[in-house]
């Protein structure tokens, strides 16, 4: 048994609900438009900061190759018998970990971790906090994901990492540099595309010589 108001009252309530839903739809559309405008502004600023090829180098900046500012290294094999543990203390990231909620910018969650003893046993490279990691092979490159590591970690052999050199480049500035480009810019055109270490190392960019200026731009 339900209670219903008279027909006229029903029509009045429906009218109010229609107005409310119309208002919600308008608000959502405006919010989406504002988000798109903000994103476009952000993308435009990224391009103005980092896309300097063929242009004069501004005062206090210099043109160089990424290898002069950071170390580039690939991930390591991660045998299945060492996977599935989350109490080892040292994250061992796969491309799929970049999809975990909360990992949209910094890698703070993981599906697998190992101990330092296991890392040495596997001969896995260590990526320090502040490294930029991204997919380096196959269709995952097209997802264009770049992430900052929030602590020392390992990554598997489908992932590449770039480690900024102290005093040369800050982690956040390096991260925004990668945001300014598509990973496909680094990849070859093979049937199974991949990103080569040497290609990333040879990437030319213009950066402020001062890390203080890099930090200012990041802010």
XYZ file of C-alpha atoms in Angstrom, residues 3-219:
217
model
C 0.122 6.877 -0.393
C -0.145 9.193 -3.394
C -1.176 12.835 -3.593
C -3.971 14.074 -5.842
C -3.213 14.260 -9.576
C -2.650 18.027 -9.534
C -0.104 17.657 -6.720
C 1.596 14.828 -8.569
C 1.952 17.068 -11.599
C 3.367 19.879 -9.437
C 5.972 17.525 -7.893
C 6.931 16.130 -11.296
C 7.407 19.683 -12.539
C 9.735 20.445 -9.628
C 11.723 17.263 -10.266
C 11.989 18.049 -13.980
C 13.397 21.488 -13.097
C 15.840 19.945 -10.634
C 17.089 17.377 -13.165
C 17.431 20.082 -15.817
C 19.469 22.167 -13.380
C 21.697 19.204 -12.560
C 22.251 18.498 -16.267
C 23.202 22.147 -16.873
C 25.561 22.181 -13.886
C 27.242 18.979 -15.076
C 27.656 20.371 -18.584
C 29.158 23.595 -17.209
C 31.502 21.673 -14.930
C 32.671 19.508 -17.828
C 33.232 22.587 -19.991
C 35.212 24.263 -17.195
C 37.279 21.113 -16.765
C 38.012 20.980 -20.502
C 38.964 24.668 -20.527
C 41.270 24.207 -17.549
C 42.851 21.163 -19.161
C 43.380 23.060 -22.415
C 45.013 25.926 -20.506
C 47.274 23.465 -18.686
C 48.227 21.722 -21.943
C 48.940 25.069 -23.584
C 51.216 26.100 -20.728
C 53.029 22.760 -20.840
C 53.701 23.272 -24.526
C 54.944 26.829 -23.996
C 57.394 25.613 -21.356
C 58.734 22.444 -22.952
C 58.286 22.585 -26.725
C 61.385 24.565 -27.591
C 62.760 22.656 -30.596
C 63.973 25.061 -33.274
C 63.436 28.104 -31.072
C 65.945 30.378 -29.404
C 66.904 29.329 -25.896
C 65.613 31.762 -23.300
C 67.950 33.374 -20.765
C 68.994 31.056 -17.961
C 67.990 27.960 -19.942
C 70.073 25.576 -21.994
C 69.401 22.987 -24.668
C 70.723 19.544 -23.880
C 69.938 15.860 -24.100
C 67.975 14.038 -21.442
C 70.970 11.777 -20.719
C 72.808 14.821 -19.350
C 70.059 15.424 -16.825
C 68.814 11.969 -15.909
C 69.618 8.274 -16.004
C 67.373 6.037 -18.103
C 66.953 2.369 -17.256
C 64.578 -0.473 -18.022
C 62.837 -2.696 -15.539
C 63.708 -6.261 -14.591
C 62.188 -9.691 -14.966
C 59.690 -10.580 -12.241
C 59.192 -14.376 -12.038
C 55.685 -15.424 -11.045
C 56.869 -17.304 -7.965
C 57.871 -13.999 -6.390
C 54.601 -12.246 -7.196
C 51.465 -11.924 -5.082
C 53.113 -10.728 -1.859
C 52.453 -7.264 -0.440
C 54.488 -7.382 2.785
C 58.010 -7.257 1.379
C 58.369 -3.527 1.828
C 59.806 -2.795 -1.629
C 57.114 -2.215 -4.306
C 57.580 -4.086 -7.571
C 55.429 -2.226 -10.072
C 53.857 -3.474 -13.277
C 52.049 -1.357 -15.859
C 48.750 -2.463 -14.286
C 49.720 -0.812 -10.997
C 49.462 2.557 -12.738
C 45.704 1.937 -12.991
C 45.176 1.537 -9.244
C 42.992 4.281 -7.779
C 45.238 6.804 -6.060
C 48.143 6.202 -8.439
C 47.088 8.822 -10.990
C 50.142 11.011 -10.267
C 52.338 9.401 -7.628
C 52.719 5.654 -7.193
C 51.507 5.074 -3.656
C 49.844 1.640 -3.939
C 51.112 -1.658 -5.316
C 49.917 -5.191 -5.997
C 53.319 -6.777 -5.379
C 56.282 -6.133 -3.130
C 59.561 -7.894 -2.397
C 62.292 -7.792 0.197
C 65.726 -6.325 -0.421
C 67.098 -9.864 -0.247
C 64.795 -10.982 -3.085
C 65.703 -7.887 -5.104
C 69.363 -8.827 -4.933
C 68.510 -12.441 -5.758
C 66.638 -11.295 -8.889
C 69.268 -8.713 -9.800
C 66.438 -6.183 -10.116
C 67.387 -2.541 -10.622
C 66.375 -0.119 -7.896
C 64.440 2.989 -8.891
C 64.689 5.697 -6.230
C 61.892 7.929 -5.026
C 61.241 10.660 -7.579
C 61.780 8.520 -10.679
C 59.376 8.887 -13.609
C 58.101 5.542 -14.871
C 56.015 4.635 -17.934
C 55.102 1.654 -20.173
C 57.783 0.866 -22.735
C 56.333 -1.902 -24.912
C 53.169 -2.839 -26.785
C 49.755 -1.244 -26.724
C 50.312 0.089 -23.209
C 52.479 2.841 -24.719
C 49.337 4.331 -26.289
C 47.770 4.762 -22.833
C 50.367 7.513 -22.337
C 50.698 6.938 -18.607
C 53.529 8.596 -16.704
C 53.901 8.290 -12.948
C 56.235 9.512 -10.204
C 57.555 6.994 -7.688
C 56.890 8.029 -4.100
C 59.502 5.639 -2.629
C 62.281 3.333 -3.697
C 60.906 0.528 -5.863
C 61.483 -1.953 -8.679
C 59.593 -2.157 -11.975
C 59.105 -5.076 -14.324
C 60.575 -5.363 -17.813
C 57.519 -3.796 -19.484
C 58.313 -0.525 -17.720
C 61.040 2.077 -18.183
C 62.157 4.642 -15.639
C 63.996 7.961 -15.789
C 65.931 9.046 -12.704
C 66.795 12.756 -12.436
C 70.387 13.602 -11.548
C 70.691 15.634 -8.334
C 71.408 19.272 -9.018
C 70.497 18.895 -12.701
C 66.763 18.324 -12.759
C 64.013 18.045 -10.181
C 61.634 15.090 -10.157
C 58.482 17.171 -10.655
C 60.017 19.158 -13.512
C 60.996 15.881 -15.196
C 57.455 14.577 -14.682
C 55.917 17.639 -16.328
C 58.384 17.359 -19.194
C 57.045 13.883 -19.915
C 53.457 15.105 -19.563
C 54.128 17.533 -22.407
C 54.775 14.701 -24.862
C 53.062 11.537 -26.002
C 54.974 8.355 -25.276
C 54.394 7.429 -28.905
C 56.908 10.176 -29.752
C 59.582 7.929 -28.236
C 58.344 4.622 -29.692
C 59.408 2.887 -32.882
C 56.901 1.838 -35.550
C 57.364 -1.918 -35.234
C 54.383 -4.289 -35.206
C 54.916 -4.457 -31.444
C 56.022 -0.898 -30.663
C 58.678 -0.340 -28.044
C 60.643 2.505 -26.525
C 64.413 2.173 -26.664
C 66.640 3.447 -23.887
C 68.936 5.231 -26.333
C 66.041 7.107 -27.936
C 64.928 8.478 -24.572
C 68.500 9.394 -23.648
C 68.941 11.310 -26.926
C 65.751 13.337 -26.477
C 66.557 17.045 -26.716
C 64.949 19.532 -24.377
C 65.399 23.036 -23.067
C 65.515 23.434 -19.293
C 66.438 26.082 -16.760
C 69.994 25.594 -15.515
C 68.830 26.449 -12.008
C 66.808 23.835 -10.119
C 65.295 26.727 -8.131
C 63.830 28.047 -11.391
C 62.593 24.553 -12.236
C 60.819 24.434 -8.865
C 59.275 27.865 -9.507
C 57.873 26.686 -12.838
C 56.516 23.513 -11.243
C 54.652 25.625 -8.672
